[in-house]
Coordinates of C-alpha atoms in Angstrom, one line a residue:
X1175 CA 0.0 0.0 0.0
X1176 CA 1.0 3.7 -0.6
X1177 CA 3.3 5.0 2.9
X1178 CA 0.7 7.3 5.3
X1179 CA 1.3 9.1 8.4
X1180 CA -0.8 7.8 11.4
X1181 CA -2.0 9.9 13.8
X1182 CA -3.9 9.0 17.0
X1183 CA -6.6 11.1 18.6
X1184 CA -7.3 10.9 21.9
X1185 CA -11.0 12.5 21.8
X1186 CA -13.3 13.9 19.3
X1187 CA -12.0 17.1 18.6
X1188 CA -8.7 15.5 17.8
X1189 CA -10.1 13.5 15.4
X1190 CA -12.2 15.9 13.7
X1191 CA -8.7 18.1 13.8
X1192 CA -6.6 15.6 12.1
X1193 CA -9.2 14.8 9.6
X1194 CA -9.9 18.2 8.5
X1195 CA -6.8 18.8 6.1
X1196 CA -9.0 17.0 3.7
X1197 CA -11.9 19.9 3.5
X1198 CA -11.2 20.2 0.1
X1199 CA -12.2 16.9 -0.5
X1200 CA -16.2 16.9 -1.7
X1201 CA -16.9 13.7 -1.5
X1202 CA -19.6 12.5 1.7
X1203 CA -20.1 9.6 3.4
X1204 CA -16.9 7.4 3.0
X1205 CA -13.5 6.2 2.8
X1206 CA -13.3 6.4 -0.3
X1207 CA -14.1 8.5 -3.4
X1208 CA -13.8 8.0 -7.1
X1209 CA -10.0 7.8 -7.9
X1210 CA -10.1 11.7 -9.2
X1211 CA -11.3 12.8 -5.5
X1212 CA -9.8 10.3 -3.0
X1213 CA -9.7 12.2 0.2
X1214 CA -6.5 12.4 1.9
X1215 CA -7.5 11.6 5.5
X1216 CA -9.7 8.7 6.8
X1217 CA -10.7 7.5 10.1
X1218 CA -9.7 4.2 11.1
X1219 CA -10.9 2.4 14.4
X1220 CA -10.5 -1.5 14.0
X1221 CA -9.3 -1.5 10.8
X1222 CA -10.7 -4.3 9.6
X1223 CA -12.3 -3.0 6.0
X1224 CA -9.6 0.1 5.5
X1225 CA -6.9 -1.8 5.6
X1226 CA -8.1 -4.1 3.0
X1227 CA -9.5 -1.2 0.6
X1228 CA -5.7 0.5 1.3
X1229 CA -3.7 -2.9 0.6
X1230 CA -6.2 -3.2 -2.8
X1231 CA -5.2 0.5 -3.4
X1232 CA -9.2 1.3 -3.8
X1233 CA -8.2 4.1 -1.4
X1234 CA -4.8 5.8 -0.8
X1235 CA -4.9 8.1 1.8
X1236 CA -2.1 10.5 3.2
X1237 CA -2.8 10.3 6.7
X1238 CA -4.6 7.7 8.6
X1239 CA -6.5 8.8 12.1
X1240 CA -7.0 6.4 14.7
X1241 CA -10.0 6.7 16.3
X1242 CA -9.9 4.4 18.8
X1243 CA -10.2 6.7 21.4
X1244 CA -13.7 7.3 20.8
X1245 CA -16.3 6.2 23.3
X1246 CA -15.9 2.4 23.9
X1247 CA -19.1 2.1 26.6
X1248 CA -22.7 0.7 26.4
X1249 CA -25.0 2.8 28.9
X1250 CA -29.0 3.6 29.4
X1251 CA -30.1 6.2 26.8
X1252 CA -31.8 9.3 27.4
X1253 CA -35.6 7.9 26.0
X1254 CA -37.8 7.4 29.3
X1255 CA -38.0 4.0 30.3
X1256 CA -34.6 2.3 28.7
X1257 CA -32.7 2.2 25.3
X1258 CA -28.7 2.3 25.0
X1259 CA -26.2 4.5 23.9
X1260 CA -23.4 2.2 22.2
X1261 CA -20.4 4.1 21.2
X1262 CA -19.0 3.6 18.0
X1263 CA -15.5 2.3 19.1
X1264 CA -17.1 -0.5 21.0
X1265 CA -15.6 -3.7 19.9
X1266 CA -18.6 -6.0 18.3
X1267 CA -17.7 -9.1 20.9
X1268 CA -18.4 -6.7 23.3
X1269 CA -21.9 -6.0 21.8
X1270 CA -22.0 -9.6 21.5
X1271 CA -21.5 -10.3 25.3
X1272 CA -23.8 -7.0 26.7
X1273 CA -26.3 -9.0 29.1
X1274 CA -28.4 -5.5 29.2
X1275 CA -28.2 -5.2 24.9
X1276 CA -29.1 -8.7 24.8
X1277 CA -32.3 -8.2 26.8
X1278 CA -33.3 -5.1 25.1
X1279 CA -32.1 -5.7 21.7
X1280 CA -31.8 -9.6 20.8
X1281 CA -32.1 -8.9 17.1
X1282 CA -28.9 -6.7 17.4
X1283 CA -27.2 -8.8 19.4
X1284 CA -28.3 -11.6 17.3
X1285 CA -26.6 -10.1 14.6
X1286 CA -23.1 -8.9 16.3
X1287 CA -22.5 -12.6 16.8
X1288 CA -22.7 -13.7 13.6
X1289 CA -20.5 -11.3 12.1
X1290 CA -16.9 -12.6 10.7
X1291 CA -14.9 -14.5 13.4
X1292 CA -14.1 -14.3 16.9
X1293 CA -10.9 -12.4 16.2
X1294 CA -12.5 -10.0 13.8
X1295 CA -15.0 -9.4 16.4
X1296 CA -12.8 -8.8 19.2
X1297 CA -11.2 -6.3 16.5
X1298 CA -13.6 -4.6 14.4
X1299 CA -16.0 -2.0 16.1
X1300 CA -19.4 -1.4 15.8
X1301 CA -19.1 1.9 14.2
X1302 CA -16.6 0.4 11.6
X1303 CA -19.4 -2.5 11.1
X1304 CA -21.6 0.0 9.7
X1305 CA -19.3 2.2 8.4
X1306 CA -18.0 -0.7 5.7
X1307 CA -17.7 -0.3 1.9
X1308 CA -19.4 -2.3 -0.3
X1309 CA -18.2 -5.8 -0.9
X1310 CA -18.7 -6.1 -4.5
X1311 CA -15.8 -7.4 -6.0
X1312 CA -15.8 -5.4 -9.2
X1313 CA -15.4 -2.3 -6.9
X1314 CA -12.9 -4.3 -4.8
X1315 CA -10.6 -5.0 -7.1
X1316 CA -8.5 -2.6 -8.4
X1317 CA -8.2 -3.5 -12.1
X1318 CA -12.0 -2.8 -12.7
X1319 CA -12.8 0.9 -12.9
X1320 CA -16.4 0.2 -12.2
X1321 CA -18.5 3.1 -11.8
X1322 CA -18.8 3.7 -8.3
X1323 CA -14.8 3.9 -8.9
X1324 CA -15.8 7.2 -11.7
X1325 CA -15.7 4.6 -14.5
X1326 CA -18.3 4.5 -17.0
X1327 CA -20.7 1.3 -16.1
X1328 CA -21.4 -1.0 -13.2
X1329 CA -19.5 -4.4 -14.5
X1330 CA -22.3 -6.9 -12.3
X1331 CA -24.9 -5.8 -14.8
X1332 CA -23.4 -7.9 -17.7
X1333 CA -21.1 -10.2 -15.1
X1334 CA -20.6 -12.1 -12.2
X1335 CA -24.0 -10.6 -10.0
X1336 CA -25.1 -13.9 -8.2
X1337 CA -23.9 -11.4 -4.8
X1338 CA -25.8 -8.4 -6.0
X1339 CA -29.1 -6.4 -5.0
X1340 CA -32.2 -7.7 -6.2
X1341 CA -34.0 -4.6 -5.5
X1342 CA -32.7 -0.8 -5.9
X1343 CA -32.4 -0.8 -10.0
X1344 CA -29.1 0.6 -10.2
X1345 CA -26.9 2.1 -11.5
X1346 CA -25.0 0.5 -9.2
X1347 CA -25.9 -2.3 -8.1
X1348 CA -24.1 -3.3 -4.5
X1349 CA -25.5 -4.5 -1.7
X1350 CA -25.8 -3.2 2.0
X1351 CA -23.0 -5.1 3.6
X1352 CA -23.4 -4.3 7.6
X1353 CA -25.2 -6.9 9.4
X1354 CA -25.3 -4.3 12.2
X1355 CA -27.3 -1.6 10.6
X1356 CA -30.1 -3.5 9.7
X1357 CA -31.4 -4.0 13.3
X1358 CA -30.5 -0.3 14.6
X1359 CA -32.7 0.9 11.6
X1360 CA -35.3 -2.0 12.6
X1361 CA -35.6 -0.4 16.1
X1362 CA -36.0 2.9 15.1
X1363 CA -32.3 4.1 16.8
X1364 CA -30.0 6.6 15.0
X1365 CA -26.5 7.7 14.5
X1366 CA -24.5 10.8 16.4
X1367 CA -21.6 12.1 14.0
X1368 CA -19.6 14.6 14.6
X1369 CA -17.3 17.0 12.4
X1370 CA -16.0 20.3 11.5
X1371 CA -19.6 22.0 12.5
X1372 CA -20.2 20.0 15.7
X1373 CA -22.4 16.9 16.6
X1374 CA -25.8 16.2 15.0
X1375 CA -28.3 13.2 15.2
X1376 CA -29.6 11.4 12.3
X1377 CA -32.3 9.1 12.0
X1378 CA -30.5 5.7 11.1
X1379 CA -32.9 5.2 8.3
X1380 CA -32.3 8.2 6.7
X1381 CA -28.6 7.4 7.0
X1382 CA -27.8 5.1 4.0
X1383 CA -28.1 6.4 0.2
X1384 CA -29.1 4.7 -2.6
X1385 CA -26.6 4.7 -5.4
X1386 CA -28.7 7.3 -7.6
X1387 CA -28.6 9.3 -5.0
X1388 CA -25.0 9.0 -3.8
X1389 CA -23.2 7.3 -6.5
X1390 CA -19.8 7.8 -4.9
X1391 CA -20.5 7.2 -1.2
X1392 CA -23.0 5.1 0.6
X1393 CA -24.3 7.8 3.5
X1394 CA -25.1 11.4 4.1
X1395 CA -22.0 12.3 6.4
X1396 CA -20.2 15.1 5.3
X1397 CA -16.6 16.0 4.5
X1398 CA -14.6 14.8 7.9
X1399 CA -17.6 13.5 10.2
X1400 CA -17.5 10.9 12.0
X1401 CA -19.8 8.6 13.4
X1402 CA -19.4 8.3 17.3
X1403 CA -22.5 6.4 19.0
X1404 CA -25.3 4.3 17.8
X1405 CA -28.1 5.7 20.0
X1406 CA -31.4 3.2 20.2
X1407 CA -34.8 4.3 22.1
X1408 CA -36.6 2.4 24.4
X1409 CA -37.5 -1.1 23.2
X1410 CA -41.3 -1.7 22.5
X1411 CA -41.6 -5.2 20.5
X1412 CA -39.9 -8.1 20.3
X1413 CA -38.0 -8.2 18.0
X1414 CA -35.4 -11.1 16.2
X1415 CA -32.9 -11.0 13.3
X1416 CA -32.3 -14.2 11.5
X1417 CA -29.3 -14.2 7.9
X1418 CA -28.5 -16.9 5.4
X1419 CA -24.9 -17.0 4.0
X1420 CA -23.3 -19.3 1.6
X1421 CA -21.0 -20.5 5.0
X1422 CA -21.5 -20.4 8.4
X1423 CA -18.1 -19.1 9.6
X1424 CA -16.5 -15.8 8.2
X1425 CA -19.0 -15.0 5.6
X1426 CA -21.1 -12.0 4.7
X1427 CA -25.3 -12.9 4.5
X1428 CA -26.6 -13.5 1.1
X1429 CA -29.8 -12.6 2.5
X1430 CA -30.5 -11.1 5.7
X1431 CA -34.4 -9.6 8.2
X1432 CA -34.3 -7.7 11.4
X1433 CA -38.1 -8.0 12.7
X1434 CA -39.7 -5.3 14.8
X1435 CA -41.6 -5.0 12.1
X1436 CA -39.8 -6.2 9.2
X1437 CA -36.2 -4.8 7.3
X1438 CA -34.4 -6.4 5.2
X1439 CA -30.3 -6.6 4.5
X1440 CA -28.1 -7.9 1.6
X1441 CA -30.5 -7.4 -0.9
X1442 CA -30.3 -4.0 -2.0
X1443 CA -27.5 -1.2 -1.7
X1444 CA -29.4 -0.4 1.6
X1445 CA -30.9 -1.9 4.3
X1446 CA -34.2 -2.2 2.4
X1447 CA -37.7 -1.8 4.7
X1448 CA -40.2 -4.0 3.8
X1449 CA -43.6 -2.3 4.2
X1450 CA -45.8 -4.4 2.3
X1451 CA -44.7 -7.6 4.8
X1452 CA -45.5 -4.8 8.1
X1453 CA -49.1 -4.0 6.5
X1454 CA -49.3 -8.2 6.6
X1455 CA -48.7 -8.6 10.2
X1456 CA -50.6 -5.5 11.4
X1457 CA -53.0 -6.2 14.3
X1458 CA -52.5 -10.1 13.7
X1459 CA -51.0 -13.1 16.0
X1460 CA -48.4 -14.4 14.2
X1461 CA -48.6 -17.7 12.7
X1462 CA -46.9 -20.0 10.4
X1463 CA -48.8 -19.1 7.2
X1464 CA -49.1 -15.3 8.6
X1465 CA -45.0 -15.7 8.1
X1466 CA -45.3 -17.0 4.8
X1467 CA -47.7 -14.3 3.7
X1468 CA -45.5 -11.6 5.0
X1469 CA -42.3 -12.9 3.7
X1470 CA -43.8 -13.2 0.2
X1471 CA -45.2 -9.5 0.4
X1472 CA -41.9 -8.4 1.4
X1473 CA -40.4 -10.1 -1.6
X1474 CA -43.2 -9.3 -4.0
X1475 CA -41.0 -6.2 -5.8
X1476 CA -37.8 -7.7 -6.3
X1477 CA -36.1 -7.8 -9.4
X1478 CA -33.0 -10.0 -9.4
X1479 CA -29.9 -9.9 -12.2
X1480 CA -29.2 -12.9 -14.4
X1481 CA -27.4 -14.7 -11.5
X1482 CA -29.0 -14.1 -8.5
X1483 CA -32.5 -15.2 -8.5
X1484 CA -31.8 -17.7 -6.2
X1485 CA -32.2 -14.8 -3.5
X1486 CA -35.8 -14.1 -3.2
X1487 CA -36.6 -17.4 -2.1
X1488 CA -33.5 -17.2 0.5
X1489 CA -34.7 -13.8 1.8
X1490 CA -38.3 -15.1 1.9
X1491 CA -36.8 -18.1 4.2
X1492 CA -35.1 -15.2 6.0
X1493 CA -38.2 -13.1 6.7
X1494 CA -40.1 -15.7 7.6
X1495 CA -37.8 -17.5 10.0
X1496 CA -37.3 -13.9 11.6
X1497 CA -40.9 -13.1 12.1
X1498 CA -41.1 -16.8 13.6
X1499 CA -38.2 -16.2 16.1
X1500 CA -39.6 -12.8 17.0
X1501 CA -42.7 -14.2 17.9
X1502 CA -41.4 -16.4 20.5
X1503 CA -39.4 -14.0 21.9

């Protein structure tokens, strides 16, 4: 990879500082932008998706900022009657092992354990969890100057797309790669950033961009924010996430459902809501064939590539089994 300096910051305003010699980069909501515009400081906590973009030369920065200093505790939220404040530097094993989170929020806990391995767990960080790139591999490799890269056409249209979104419609057509965010949207929590103009709150589903929206980035942060804390209200359903993947160890979902209502993950380039399944299970106890009705509603608008039809019938099992393991919470 290209030589860096590495600074550490202690606390938020160092990090924000050390970022900020890259204001005249335009590009929001990443760690990487198209080749042209690569900014020339990035945030780095666990490392575990940086280093691989910066080793596949995706993104070159001049100066990486450690930001491992951030908050690392779980505590009550403000919302009356419970909800948590995680901070974003909170190791996911640690997420994983939260008695309180696991009480409140089993879907999120649910899904902290089943991401990667027990190292990268006890490495990566919650906020670098959702924070992730896209996994594609025509954006992760560097000989393919696919157009999330500023090329001129998204390679999985006429390629290998069995991995790819089945709903969205392009023009790029990635999918949502954080098992983590798909729960924290499901529960209605949001995200505190921070950056050059202070702290601000944002509704965790109005975080994530689609790609016709944000072809570049995946998010609405701007230049040099950070996220700090995931911040989740007061639980009031149960609630159960449930993900299928090609392999049970060390593998991203091919399809994935947080249910407190119904979201979906690893079908679209963002966690993808599925409000035909919630007008399904409104005001009804939830049975077997109530599951299977929802889980075909939420499936009812996909429109999968050449190689990946295979997923609406995985995400369906997905939704369903959710729905099913929410109910006997």
């Amino acid at each position: 990879m290209k030589a860096f300096t590495y600074v550490t910051a202690a606390n938020e305003k160092e990090a924000v500082a050390a970022l900020s010699p890259s204001t005249r980069d335009s590009q929001a909501g990443g760690q990487a932008a198209p080749r042209s515009g690569q900014p020339s400081s990035v945030p780095m906590s666990g490392g575990m998706d940086l280093l691989g973009l910066m080793k596949d030369y995706i993104v070159s920065p001049d100066r990486v900022v450690s930001i491992k200093g951030l908050d690392q505790a779980i505590a009550a939220g403000a919302s009356a009657g419970g909800g948590l404040r995680i901070g974003a530097a909170v190791k996911i094993s640690d997420l994983a092992e939260h008695a309180e989170a696991r009480k409140l929020f089993p879907a999120l806990v649910t899904a902290a354990e089943g991401v990667g391995t027990p190292q990268i767990r006890n490495m990566g960080t919650v906020g670098g969890n959702i924070m992730q790139r896209p996994r594609c591999w025509y954006f992760r490799n560097e000989e393919f100057n696919c157009l999330k890269k500023g090329g001129s056409r998204c390679f999985a249209v006429e390629g290998e797309n069995q991995f790819h979104a089945i709903f969205g419609d392009g023009p790029c057509h990635i999918v949502h790669p954080s098992s983590l965010a798909v729960p924290v949207i499901a529960y209605g929590g949001r995200f505190r950033v921070v950056g050059p103009n202070g702290a601000r709150e944002i509704d965790a589903g109005e975080f994530f961009q689609m790609p016709n929206a944000n072809l570049y980035g995946e998010n609405v942060l701007q230049p040099n924010e950070i996220v700090t804390h995931v911040i989740l209200p007061a639980p009031g359903q149960r609630s159960a996430s449930y993900e299928v993947r090609f392999k049970q160890s060390h593998d991203w979902p091919l399809a994935a459902a947080s249910v407190n209502l119904v979201m979906l993950g690893a079908v679209a380039p963002v966690p993808w809501r599925a409000a035909a399944a919630e007008r399904v299970l409104a005001g009804k106890a939830i049975t077997e064939a109530i599951a299977t009705e929802a889980a075909n509603a939420a499936l009812a608008g996909a429109r999968p590539m050449s190689g990946n039809k295979y997923k609406i019938q995985i995400a369906k099992t997905a939704v369903k089994r959710a729905i099913l393991a929410a109910s006997r919470a």
